[in-house]
mmCIF file of C-alpha atoms in Angstrom:
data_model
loop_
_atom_site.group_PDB
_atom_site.id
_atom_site.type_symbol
_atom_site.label_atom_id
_atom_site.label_comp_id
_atom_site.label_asym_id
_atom_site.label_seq_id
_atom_site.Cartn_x
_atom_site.Cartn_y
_atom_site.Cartn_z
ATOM 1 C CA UNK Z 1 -6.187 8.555 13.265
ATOM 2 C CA UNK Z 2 -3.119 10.498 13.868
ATOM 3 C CA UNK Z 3 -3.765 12.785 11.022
ATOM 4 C CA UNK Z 4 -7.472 13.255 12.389
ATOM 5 C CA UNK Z 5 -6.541 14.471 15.807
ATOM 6 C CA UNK Z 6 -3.732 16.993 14.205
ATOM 7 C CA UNK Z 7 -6.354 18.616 12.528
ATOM 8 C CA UNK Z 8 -8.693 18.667 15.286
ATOM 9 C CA UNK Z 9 -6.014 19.483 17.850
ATOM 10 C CA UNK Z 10 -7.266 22.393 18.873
ATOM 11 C CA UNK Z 11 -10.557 21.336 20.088
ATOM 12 C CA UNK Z 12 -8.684 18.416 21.788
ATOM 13 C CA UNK Z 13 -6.837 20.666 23.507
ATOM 14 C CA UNK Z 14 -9.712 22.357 24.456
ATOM 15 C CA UNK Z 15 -11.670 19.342 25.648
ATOM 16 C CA UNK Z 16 -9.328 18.534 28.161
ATOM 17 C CA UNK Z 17 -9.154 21.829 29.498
ATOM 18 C CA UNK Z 18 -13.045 22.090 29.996
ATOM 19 C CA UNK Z 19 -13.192 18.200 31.167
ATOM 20 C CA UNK Z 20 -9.954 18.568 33.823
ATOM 21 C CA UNK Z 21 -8.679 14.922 32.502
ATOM 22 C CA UNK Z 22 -5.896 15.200 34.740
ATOM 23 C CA UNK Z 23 -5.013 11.709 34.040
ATOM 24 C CA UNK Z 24 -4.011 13.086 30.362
ATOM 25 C CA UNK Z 25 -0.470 14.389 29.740
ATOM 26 C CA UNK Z 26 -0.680 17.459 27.791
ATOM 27 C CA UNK Z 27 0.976 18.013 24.754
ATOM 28 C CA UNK Z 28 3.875 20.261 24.679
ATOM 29 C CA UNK Z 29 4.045 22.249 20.593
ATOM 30 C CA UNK Z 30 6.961 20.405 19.881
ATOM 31 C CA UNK Z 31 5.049 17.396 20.780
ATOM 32 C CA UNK Z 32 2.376 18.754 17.919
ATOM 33 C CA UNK Z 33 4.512 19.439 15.629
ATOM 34 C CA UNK Z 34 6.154 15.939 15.667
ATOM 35 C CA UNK Z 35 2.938 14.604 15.343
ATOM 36 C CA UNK Z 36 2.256 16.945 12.015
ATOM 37 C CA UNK Z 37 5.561 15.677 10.659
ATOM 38 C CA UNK Z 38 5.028 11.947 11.211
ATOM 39 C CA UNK Z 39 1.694 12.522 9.132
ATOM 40 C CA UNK Z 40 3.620 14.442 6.166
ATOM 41 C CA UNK Z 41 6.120 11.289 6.480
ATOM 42 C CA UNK Z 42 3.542 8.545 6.647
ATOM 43 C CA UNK Z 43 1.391 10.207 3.609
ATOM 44 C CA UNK Z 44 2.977 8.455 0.995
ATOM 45 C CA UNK Z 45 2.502 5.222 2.845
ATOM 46 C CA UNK Z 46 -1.452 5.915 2.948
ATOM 47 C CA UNK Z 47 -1.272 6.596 -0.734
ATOM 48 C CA UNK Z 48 0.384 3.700 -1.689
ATOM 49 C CA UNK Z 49 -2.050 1.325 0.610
ATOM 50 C CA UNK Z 50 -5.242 2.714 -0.537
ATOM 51 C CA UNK Z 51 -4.115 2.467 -4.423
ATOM 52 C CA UNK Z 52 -2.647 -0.784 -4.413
ATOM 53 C CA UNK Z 53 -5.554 -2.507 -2.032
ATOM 54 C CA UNK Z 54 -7.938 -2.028 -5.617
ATOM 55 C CA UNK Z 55 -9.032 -4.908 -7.097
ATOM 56 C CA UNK Z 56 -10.881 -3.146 -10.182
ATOM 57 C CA UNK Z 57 -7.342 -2.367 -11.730
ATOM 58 C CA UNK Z 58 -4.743 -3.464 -12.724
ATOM 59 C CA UNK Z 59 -1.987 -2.559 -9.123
ATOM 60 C CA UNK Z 60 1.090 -4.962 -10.126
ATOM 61 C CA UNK Z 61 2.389 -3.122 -12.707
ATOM 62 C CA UNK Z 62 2.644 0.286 -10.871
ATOM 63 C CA UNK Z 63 4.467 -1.266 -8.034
ATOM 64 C CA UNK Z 64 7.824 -0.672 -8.989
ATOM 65 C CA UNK Z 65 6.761 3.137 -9.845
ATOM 66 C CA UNK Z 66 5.285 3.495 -6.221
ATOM 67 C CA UNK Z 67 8.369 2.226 -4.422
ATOM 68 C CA UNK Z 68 10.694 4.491 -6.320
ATOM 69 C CA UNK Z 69 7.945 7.625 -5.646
ATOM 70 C CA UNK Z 70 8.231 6.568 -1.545
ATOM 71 C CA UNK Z 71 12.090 6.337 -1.834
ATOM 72 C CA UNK Z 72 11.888 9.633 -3.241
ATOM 73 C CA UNK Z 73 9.469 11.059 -0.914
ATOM 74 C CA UNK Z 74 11.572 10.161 1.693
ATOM 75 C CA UNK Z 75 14.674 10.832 0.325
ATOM 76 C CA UNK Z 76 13.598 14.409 -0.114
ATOM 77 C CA UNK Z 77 12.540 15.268 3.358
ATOM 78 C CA UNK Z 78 15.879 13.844 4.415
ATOM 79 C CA UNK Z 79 17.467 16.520 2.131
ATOM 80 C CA UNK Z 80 14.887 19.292 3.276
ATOM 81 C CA UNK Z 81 17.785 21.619 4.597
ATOM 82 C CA UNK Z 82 18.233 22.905 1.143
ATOM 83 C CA UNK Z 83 14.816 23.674 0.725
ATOM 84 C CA UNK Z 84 14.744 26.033 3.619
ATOM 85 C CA UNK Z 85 12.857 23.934 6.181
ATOM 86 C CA UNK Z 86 13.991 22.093 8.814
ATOM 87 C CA UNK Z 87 12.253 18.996 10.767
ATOM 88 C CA UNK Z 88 12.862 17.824 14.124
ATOM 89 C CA UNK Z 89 15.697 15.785 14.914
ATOM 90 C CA UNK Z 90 13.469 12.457 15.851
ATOM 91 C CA UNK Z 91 11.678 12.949 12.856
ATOM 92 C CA UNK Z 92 14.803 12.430 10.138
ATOM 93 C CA UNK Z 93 15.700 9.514 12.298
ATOM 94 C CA UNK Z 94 12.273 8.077 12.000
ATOM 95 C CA UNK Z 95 12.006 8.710 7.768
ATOM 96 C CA UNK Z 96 15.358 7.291 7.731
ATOM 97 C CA UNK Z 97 14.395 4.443 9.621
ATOM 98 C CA UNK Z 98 11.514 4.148 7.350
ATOM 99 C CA UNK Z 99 13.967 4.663 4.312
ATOM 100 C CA UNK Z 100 16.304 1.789 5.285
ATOM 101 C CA UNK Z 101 12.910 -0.765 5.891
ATOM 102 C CA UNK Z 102 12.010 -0.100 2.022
ATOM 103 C CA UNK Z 103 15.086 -0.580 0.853
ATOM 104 C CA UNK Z 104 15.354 -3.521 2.453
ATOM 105 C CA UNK Z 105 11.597 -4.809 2.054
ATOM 106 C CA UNK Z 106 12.025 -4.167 -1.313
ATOM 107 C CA UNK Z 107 15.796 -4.391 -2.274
ATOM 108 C CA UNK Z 108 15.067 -7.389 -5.438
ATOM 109 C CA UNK Z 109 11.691 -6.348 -6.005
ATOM 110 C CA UNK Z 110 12.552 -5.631 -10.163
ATOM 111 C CA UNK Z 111 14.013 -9.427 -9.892
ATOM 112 C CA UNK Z 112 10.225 -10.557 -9.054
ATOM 113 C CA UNK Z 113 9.301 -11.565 -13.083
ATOM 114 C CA UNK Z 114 5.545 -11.662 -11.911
ATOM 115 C CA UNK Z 115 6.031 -7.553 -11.227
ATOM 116 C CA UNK Z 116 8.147 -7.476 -14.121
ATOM 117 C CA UNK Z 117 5.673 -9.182 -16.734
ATOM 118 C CA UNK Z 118 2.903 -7.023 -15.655
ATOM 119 C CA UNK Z 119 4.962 -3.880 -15.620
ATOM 120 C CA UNK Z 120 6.136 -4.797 -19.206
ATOM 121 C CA UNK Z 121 2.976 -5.244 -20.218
ATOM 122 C CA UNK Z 122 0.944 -1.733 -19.328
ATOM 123 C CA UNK Z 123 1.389 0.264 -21.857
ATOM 124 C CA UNK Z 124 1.808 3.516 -19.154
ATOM 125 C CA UNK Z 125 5.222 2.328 -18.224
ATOM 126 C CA UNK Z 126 6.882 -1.037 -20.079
ATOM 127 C CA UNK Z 127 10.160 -0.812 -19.365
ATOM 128 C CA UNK Z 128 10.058 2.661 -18.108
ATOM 129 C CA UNK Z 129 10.548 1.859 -14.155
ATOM 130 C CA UNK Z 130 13.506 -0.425 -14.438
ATOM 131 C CA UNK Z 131 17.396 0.209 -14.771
ATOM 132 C CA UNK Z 132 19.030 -0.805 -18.187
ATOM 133 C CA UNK Z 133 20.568 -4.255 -17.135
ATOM 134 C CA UNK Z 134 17.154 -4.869 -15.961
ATOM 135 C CA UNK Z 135 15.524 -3.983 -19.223
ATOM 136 C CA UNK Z 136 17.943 -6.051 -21.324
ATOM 137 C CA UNK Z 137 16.984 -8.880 -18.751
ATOM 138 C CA UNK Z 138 12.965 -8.837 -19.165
ATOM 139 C CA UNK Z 139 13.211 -7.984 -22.927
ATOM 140 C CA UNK Z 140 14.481 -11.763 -23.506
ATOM 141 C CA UNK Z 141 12.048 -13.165 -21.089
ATOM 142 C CA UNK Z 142 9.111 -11.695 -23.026
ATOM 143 C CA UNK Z 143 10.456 -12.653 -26.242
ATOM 144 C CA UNK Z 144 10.648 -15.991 -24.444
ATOM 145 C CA UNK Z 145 6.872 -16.251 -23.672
ATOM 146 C CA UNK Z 146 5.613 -14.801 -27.105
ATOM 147 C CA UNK Z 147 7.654 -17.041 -28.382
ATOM 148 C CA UNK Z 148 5.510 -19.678 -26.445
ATOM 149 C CA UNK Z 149 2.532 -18.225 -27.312
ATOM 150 C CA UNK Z 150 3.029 -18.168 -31.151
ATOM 151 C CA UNK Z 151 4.555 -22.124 -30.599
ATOM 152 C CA UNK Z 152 0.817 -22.950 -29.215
ATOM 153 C CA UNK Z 153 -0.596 -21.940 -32.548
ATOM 154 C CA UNK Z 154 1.312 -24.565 -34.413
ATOM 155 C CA UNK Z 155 4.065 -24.348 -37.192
ATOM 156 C CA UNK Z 156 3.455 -20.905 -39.664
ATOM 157 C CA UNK Z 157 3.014 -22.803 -42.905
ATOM 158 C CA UNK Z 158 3.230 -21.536 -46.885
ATOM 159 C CA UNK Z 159 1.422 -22.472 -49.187
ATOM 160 C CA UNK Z 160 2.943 -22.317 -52.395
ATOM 161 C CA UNK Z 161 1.283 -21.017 -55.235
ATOM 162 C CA UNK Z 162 2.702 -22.424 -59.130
ATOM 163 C CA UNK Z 163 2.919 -19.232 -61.408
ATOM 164 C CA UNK Z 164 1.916 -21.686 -64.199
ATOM 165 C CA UNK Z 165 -1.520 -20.944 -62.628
ATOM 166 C CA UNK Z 166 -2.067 -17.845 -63.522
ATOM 167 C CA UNK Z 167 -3.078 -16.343 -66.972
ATOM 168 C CA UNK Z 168 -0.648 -14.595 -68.576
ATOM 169 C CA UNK Z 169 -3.131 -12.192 -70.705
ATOM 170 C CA UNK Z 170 -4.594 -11.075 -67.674
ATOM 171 C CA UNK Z 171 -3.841 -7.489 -65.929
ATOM 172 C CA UNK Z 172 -3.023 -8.888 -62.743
ATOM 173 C CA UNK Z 173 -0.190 -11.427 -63.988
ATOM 174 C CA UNK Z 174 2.664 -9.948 -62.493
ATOM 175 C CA UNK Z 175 0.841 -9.116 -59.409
ATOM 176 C CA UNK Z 176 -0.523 -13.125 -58.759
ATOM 177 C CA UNK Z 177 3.119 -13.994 -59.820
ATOM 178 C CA UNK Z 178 5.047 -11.730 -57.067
ATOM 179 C CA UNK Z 179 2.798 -13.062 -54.743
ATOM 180 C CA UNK Z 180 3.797 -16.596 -56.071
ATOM 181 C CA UNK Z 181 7.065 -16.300 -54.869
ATOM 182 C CA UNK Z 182 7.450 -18.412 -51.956
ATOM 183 C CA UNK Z 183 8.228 -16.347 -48.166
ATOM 184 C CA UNK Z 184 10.760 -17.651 -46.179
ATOM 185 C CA UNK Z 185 8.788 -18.792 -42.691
ATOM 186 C CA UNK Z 186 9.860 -16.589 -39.980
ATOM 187 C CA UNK Z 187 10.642 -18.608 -36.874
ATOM 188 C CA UNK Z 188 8.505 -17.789 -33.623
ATOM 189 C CA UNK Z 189 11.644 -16.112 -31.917
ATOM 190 C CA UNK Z 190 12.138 -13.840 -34.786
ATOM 191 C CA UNK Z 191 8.112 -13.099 -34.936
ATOM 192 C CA UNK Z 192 7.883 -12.370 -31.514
ATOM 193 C CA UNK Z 193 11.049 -9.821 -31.130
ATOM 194 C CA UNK Z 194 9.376 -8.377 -34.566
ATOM 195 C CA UNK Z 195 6.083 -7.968 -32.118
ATOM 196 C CA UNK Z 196 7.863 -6.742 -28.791
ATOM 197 C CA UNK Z 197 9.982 -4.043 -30.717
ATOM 198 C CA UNK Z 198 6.690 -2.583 -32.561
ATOM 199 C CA UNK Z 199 4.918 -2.448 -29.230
ATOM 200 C CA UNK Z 200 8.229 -0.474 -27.713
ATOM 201 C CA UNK Z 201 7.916 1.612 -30.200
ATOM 202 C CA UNK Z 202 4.361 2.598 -29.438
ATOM 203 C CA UNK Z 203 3.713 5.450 -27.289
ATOM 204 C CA UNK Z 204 3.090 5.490 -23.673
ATOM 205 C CA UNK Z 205 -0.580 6.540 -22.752
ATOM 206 C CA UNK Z 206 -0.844 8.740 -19.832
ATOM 207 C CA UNK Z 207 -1.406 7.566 -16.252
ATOM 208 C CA UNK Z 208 -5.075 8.035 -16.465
ATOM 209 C CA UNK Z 209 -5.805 5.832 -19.284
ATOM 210 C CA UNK Z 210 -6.843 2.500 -18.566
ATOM 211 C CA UNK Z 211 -4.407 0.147 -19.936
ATOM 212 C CA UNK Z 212 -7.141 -2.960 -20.443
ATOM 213 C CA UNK Z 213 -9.301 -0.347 -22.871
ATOM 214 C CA UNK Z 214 -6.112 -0.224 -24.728
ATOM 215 C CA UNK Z 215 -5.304 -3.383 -25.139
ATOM 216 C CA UNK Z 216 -8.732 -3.886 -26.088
ATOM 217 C CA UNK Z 217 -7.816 -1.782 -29.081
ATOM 218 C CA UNK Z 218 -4.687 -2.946 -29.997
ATOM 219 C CA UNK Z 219 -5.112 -6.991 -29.568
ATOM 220 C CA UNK Z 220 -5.291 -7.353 -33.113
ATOM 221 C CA UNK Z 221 -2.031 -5.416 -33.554
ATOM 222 C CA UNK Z 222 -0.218 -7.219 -30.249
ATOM 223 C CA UNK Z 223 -2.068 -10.551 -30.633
ATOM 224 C CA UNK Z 224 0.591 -12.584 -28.905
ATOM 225 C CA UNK Z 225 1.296 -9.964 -26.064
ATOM 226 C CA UNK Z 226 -3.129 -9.481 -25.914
ATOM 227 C CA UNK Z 227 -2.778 -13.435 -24.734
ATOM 228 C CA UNK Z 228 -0.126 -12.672 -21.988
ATOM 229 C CA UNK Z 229 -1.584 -9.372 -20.922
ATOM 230 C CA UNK Z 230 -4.734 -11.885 -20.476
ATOM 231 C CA UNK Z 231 -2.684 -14.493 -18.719
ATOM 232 C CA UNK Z 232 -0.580 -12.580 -16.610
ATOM 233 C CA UNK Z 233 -1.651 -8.991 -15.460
ATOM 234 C CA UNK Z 234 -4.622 -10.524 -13.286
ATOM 235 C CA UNK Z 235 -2.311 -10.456 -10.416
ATOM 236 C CA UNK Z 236 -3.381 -8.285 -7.579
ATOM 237 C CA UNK Z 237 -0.412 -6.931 -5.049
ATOM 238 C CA UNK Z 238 -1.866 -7.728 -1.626
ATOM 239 C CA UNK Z 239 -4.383 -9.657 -0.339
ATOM 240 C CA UNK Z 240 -6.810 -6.874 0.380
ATOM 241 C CA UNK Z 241 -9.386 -8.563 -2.282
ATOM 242 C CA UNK Z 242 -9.084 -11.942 -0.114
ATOM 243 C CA UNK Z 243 -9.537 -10.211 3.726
ATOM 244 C CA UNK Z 244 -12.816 -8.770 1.925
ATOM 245 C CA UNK Z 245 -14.581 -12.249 0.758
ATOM 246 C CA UNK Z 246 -13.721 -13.355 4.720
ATOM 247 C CA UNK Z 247 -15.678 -10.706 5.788
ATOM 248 C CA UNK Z 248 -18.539 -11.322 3.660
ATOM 249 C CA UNK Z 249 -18.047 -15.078 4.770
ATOM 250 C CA UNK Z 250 -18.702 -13.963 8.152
ATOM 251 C CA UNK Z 251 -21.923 -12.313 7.437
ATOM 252 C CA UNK Z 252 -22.682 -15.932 5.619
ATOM 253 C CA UNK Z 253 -22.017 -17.940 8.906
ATOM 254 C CA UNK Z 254 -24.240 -16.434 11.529
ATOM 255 C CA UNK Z 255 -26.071 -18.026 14.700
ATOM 256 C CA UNK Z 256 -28.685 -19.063 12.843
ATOM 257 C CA UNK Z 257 -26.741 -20.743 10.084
ATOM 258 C CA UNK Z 258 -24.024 -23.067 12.147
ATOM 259 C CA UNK Z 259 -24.761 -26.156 10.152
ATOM 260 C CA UNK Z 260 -23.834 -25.160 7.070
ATOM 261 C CA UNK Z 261 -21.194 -27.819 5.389
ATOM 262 C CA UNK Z 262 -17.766 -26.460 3.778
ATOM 263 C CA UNK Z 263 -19.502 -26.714 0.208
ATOM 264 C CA UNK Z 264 -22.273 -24.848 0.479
ATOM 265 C CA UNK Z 265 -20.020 -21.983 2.193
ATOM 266 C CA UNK Z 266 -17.506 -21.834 -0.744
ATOM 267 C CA UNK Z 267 -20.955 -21.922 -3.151
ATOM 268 C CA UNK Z 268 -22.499 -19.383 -1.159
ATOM 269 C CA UNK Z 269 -19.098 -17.174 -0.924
ATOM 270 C CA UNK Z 270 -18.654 -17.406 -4.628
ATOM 271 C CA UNK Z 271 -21.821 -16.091 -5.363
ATOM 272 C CA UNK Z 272 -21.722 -13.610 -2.808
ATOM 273 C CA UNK Z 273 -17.960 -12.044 -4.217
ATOM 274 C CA UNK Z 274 -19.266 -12.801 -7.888
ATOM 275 C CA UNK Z 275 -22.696 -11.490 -7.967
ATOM 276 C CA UNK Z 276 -22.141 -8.792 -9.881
ATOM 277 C CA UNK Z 277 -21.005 -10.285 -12.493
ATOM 278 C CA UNK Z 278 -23.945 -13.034 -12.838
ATOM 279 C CA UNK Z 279 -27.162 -12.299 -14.313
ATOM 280 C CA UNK Z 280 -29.935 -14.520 -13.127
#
């Protein structure tokens, strides 16, 4: 609303010249120019709230990039003097206000391992946002979970193949016999760290690829990780998705519907945040 009447503040000016609200304390420029600041301030804020409220996407793993981007946002309109321009007094205080509540909203947010798992586990960023201790850190936990996701398939077993099998006279002898030779079975740490390192390895896709529709293409390469990625990045960052189904709720409970029992609400509110997805 604030950035609406900046633009329009010239025809607000005007209206309360031609209406004589004397009731209305007019705006000095300095007073318009505050205003303009606060929005330039506040604009990173809007960003942030209008990506993260998606429910389409995947939002948790691009948390920790978006708090670093507002820290930085605000960090460099603090240091706007070398730049050449200089805001009002009340307006550093405010984005340093601002600066101190995000550090302190925020201050363990790479100790959150929901954040971290999903943040691991785009491939736009892995272990891109974090510090180094903190990389070290959610390395092991990963190899931790892959590890119990390769347990749930049971013990890797080899089955031994006697070279006396084979016929000597024939061309593929010493092929069937190399294979004969028995592996040693890799334990599921040592798989998984085998599977986390080759997916480090891989190139980060750009911001505007959609990290599901590569997964989708690698799951047979990452099989382990596909199963966490399925588990774990599902996790929306605010409850945007939830205030919306209340909403539709109270379009379900109207005047004329007041006797509806709690069961047929959460049946009808299911179908009603689901619909698209059912074919009748």
């Amino acid at each position: 609303m604030l950035e609406r009447i900046v633009k329009i503040q010239d025809a607000v000016k005007s209206s309360i010249a031609i209406l004589g609200v004397t009731s209305l304390t007019n705006l000095m420029p300095e007073d318009w120019l505050l205003c303009n600041e606060t929005c330039k301030a506040l604009k990173c804020f809007e960003e942030a709230s209008n990506y993260l409220s998606g429910e389409k996407y995947l939002t948790a793993s691009q948390l920790l990039i978006i708090i670093k981007d507002i820290k930085r946002v605000l960090s460099d309109i603090l240091s706007s003097d070398s730049s050449g321009y200089h805001y009002l007094p009340i307006t550093y205080d405010f984005v340093r206000a601002l600066l101190d509540l995000t550090h302190s909203r925020f201050e363990n947010i790479e100790n959150n391992n929901t954040i971290g798992v999903a943040t691991f586990l785009d491939p736009r960023f892995k272990l891109q946002p974090l510090t180094s201790s903190k990389q070290a850190t959610l390395r092991e936990n990963m190899i931790k979970l892959a590890a119990q996701e390769i347990n749930r398939e049971g013990p890797c077993e080899n089955i031994e193949v006697s070279k006396s099998s084979f016929d000597p006279t024939s061309i593929f002898y010493d092929w069937d016999a190399r294979e004969a030779v028995p592996q040693l079975i890799v334990s599921p740490t040592a798989r998984a760290i085998i599977e986390i390192d080759k997916y480090l390895n891989e190139k980060v896709i750009s911001r505007y690829n959609l990290p599901f529709s590569w997964w989708k293409h690698n799951q047979d390469i990452f099989p382990h990780l596909d199963k966490l990625v399925r588990n774990k990045c599902n996790v929306l960052c605010t409850s945007v998705s939830c205030e919306r189904l209340f909403s539709r709720t109270g379009y379900i409970i109207s005047q004329r519907r007041t006797r509806l029992g709690v069961r047929k609400v959460k049946q009808l509110s299911f179908l009603n945040g689901n619909k698209k997805y059912i074919k009748f």
